[in-house]
PDB file of C-alpha atoms in Angstrom:
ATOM      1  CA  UNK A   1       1.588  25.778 -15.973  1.00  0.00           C
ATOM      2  CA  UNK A   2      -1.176  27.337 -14.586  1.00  0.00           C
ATOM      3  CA  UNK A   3      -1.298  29.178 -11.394  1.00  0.00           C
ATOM      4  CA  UNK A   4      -3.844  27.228  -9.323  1.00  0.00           C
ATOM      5  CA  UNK A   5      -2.752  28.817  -5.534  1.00  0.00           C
ATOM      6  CA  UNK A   6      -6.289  29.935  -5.198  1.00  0.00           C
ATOM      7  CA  UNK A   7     -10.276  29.163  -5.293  1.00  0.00           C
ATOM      8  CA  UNK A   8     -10.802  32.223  -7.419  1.00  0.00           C
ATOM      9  CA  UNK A   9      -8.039  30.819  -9.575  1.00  0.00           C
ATOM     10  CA  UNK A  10      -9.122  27.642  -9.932  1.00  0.00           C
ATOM     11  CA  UNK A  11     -12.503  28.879 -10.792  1.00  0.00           C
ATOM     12  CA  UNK A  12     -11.315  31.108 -13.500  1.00  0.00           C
ATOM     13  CA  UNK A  13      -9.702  28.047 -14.785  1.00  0.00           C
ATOM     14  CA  UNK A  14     -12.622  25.796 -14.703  1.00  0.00           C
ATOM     15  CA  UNK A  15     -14.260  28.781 -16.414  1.00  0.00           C
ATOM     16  CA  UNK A  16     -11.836  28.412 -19.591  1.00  0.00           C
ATOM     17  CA  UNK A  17     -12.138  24.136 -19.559  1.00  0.00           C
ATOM     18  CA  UNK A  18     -15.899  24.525 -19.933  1.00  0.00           C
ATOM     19  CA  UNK A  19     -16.108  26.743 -22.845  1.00  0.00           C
ATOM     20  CA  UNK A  20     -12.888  24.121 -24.316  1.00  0.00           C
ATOM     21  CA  UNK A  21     -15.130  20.966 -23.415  1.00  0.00           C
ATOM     22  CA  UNK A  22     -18.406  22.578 -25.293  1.00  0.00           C
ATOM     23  CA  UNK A  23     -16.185  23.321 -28.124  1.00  0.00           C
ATOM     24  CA  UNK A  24     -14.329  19.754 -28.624  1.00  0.00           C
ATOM     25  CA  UNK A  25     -17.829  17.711 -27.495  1.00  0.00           C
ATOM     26  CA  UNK A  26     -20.097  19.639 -29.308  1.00  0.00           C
ATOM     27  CA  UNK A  27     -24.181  18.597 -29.825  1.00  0.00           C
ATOM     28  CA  UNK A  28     -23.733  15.766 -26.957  1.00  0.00           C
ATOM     29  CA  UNK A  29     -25.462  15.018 -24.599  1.00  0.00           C
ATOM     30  CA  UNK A  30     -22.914  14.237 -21.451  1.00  0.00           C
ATOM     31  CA  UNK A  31     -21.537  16.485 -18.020  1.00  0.00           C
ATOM     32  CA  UNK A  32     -18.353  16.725 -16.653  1.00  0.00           C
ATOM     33  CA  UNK A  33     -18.490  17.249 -12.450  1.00  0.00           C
ATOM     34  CA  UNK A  34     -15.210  18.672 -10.882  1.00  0.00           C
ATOM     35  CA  UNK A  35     -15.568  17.814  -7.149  1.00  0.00           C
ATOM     36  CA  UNK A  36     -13.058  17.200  -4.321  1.00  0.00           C
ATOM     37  CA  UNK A  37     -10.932  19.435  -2.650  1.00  0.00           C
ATOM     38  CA  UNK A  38      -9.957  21.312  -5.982  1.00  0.00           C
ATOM     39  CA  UNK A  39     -13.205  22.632  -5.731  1.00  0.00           C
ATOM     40  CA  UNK A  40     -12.474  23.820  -2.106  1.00  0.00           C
ATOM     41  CA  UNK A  41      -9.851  26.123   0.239  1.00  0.00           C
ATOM     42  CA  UNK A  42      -8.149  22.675   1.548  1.00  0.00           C
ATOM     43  CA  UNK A  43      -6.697  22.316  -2.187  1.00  0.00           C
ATOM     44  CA  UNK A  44      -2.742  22.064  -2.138  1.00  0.00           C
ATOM     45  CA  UNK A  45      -1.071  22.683  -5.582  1.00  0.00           C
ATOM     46  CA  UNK A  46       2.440  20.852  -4.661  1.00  0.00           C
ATOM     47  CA  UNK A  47      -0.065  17.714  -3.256  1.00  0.00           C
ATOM     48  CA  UNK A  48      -3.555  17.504  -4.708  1.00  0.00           C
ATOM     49  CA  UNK A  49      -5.301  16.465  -7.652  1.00  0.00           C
ATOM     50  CA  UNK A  50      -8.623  17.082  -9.529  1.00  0.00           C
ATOM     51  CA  UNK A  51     -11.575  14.635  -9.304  1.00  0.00           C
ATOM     52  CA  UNK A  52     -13.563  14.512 -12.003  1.00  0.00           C
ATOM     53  CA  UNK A  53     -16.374  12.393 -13.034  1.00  0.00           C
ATOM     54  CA  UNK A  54     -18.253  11.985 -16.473  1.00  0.00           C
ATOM     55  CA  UNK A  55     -21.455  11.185 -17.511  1.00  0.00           C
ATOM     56  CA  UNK A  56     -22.572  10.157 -20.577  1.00  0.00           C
ATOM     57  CA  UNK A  57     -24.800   7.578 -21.661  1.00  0.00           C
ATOM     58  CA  UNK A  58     -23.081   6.649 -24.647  1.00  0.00           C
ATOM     59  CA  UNK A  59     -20.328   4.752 -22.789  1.00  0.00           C
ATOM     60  CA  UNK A  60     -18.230   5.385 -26.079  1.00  0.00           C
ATOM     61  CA  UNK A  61     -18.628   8.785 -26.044  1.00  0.00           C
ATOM     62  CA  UNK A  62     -18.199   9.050 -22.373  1.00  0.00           C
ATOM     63  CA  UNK A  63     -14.821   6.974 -22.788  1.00  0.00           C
ATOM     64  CA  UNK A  64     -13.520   9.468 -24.599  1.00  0.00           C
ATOM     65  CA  UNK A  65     -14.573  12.646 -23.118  1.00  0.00           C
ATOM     66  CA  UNK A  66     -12.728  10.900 -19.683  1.00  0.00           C
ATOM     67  CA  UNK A  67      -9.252  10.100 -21.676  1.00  0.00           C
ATOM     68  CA  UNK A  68      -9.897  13.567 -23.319  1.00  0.00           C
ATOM     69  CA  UNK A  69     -10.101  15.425 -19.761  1.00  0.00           C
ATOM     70  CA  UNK A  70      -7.233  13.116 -18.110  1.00  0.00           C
ATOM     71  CA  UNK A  71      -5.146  14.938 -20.682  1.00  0.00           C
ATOM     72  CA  UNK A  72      -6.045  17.853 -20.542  1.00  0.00           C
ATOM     73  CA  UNK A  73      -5.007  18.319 -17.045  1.00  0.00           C
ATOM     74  CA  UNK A  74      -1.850  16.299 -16.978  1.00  0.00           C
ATOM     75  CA  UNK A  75      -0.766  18.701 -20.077  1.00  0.00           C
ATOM     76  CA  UNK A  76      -2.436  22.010 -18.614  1.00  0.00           C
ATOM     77  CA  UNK A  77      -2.604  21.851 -15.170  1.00  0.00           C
ATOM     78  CA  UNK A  78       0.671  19.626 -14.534  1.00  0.00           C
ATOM     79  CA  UNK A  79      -1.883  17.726 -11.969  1.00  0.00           C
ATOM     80  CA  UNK A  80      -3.092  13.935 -11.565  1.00  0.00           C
ATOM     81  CA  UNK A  81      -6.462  13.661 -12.622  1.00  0.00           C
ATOM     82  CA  UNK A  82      -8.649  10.960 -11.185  1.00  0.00           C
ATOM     83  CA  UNK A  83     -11.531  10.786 -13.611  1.00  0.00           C
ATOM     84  CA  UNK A  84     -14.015   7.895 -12.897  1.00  0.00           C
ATOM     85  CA  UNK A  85     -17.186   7.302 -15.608  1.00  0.00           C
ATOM     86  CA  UNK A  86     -20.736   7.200 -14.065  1.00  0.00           C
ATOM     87  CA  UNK A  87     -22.615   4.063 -14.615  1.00  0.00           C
ATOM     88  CA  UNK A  88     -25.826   4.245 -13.330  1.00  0.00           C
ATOM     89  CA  UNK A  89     -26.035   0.142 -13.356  1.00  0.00           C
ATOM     90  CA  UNK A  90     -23.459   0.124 -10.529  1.00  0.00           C
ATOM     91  CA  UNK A  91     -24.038   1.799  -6.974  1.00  0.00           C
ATOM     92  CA  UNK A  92     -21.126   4.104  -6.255  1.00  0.00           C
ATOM     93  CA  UNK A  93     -21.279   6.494  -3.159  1.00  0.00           C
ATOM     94  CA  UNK A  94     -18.719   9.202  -4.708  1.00  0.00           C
ATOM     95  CA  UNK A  95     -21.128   9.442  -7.467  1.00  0.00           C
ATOM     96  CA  UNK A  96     -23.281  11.348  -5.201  1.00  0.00           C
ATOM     97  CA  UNK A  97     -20.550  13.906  -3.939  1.00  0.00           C
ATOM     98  CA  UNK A  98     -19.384  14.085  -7.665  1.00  0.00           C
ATOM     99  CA  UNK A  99     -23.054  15.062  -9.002  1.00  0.00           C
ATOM    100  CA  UNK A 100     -23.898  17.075  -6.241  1.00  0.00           C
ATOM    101  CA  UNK A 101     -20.988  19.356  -6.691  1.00  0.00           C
ATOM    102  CA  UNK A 102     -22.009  23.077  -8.101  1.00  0.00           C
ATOM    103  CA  UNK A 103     -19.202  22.423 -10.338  1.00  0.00           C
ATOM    104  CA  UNK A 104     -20.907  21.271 -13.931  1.00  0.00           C
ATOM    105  CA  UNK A 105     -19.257  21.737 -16.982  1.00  0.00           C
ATOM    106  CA  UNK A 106     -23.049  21.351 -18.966  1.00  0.00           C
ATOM    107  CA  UNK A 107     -26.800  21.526 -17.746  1.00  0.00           C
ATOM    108  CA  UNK A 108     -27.041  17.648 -18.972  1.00  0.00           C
ATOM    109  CA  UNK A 109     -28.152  16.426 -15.843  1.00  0.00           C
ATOM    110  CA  UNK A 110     -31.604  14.241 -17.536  1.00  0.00           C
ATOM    111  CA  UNK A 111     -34.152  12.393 -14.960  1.00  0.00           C
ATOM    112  CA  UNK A 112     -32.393   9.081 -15.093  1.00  0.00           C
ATOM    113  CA  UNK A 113     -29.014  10.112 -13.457  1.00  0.00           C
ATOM    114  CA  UNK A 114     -30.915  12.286 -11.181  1.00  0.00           C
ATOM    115  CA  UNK A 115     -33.043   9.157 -10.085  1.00  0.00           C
ATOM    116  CA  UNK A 116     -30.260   7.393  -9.943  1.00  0.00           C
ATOM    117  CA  UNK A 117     -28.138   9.755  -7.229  1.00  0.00           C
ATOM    118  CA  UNK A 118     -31.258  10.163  -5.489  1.00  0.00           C
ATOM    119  CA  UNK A 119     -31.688   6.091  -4.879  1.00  0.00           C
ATOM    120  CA  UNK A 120     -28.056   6.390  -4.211  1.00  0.00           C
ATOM    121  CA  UNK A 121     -28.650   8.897  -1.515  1.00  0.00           C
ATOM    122  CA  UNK A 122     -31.064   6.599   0.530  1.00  0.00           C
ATOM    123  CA  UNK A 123     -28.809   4.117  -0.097  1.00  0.00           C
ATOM    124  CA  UNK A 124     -26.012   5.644   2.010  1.00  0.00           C
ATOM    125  CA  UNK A 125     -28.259   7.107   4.424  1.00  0.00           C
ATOM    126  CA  UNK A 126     -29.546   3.118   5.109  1.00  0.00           C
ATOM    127  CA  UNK A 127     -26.055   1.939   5.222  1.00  0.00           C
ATOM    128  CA  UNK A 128     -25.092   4.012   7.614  1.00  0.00           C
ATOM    129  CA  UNK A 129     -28.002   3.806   9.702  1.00  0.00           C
ATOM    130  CA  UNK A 130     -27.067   0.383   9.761  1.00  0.00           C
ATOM    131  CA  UNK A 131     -23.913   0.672  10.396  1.00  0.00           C
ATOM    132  CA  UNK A 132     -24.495   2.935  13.271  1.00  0.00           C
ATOM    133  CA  UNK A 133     -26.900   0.636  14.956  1.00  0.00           C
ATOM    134  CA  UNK A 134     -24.657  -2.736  14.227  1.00  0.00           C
ATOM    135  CA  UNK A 135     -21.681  -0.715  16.154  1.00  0.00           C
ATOM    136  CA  UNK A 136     -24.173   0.062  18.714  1.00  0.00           C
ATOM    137  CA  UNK A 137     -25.358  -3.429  19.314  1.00  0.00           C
ATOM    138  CA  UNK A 138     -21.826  -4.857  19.139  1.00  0.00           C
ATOM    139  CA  UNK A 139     -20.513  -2.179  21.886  1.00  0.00           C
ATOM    140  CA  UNK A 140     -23.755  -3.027  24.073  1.00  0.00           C
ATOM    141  CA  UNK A 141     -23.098  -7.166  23.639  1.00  0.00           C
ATOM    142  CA  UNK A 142     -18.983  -6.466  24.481  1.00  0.00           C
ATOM    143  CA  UNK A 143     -20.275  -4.637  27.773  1.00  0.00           C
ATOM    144  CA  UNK A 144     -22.985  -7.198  28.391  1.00  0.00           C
ATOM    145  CA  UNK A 145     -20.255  -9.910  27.725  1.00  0.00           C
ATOM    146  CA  UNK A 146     -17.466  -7.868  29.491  1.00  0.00           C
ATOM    147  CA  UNK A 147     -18.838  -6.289  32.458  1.00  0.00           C
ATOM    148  CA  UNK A 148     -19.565  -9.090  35.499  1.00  0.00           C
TER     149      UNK A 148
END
């Protein structure tokens, strides 16, 4: 098992599963993102796992480079792995955090996807504009309702 206590560590591995992922998915276009608190100081070996997400647009391909990474760090790393496939025809917030992450495995990263997390990104920041400002009018009709 490998000794995953630190950042530097961590990085050092993600170093080594780069160079293994450009050797088994050679000539292919797809990225790997490693994002989530493996990524960060509040990682806990005895308690955390690695998020990972894939992107590929052969869904085939991407399919297996997922199942191929979910091993590989059940067998090296003695972790969980939550791996979850990008599909740029479905909205998915983490996708943002996941491609935003300096963690890349490739530089595959072409205009569509980064469309794609950009629409995302207004997205979120409208939903939670919203959000804000239904809370806001729901506290202000409670007082109006509550208040006499």
């Amino acid at each position: 098992m490998i000794d995953l206590s630190t950042l530097e560590k961590r990085k050092t591995f993600l170093t080594g599963f780069k160079e293994t992922l450009s050797e088994k998915f050679k000539d292919m276009d797809y990225n790997v993102f490693i994002f989530g608190s493996f990524v960060t100081d509040k990682f806990k070996p005895d308690k955390s796992d690695i998020d990972v997400a894939v992107f590929c647009k052969d869904v085939r391909v991407g399919v297996k480079i997922s199942n191929f990474v979910e091993k590989y760090c059940s067998e090296v790393l003695a972790i969980d792995c939550d791996v979850l496939l990008i599909d740029t025809g479905m909205d998915a917030f983490v996708d943002i955090d996941a491609c935003t992450s300096r963690y890349k495995m490739t530089d595959y990263f072409p205009v569509d996807l980064q469309e794609y997390i950009a629409n995302l990104a207004i997205k979120r920041r409208d939903f939670y504009e919203f959000s804000d400002n239904a809370n806001f009018l729901y506290r202000c009709e409670l007082e109006r309702r509550y208040s006499s």
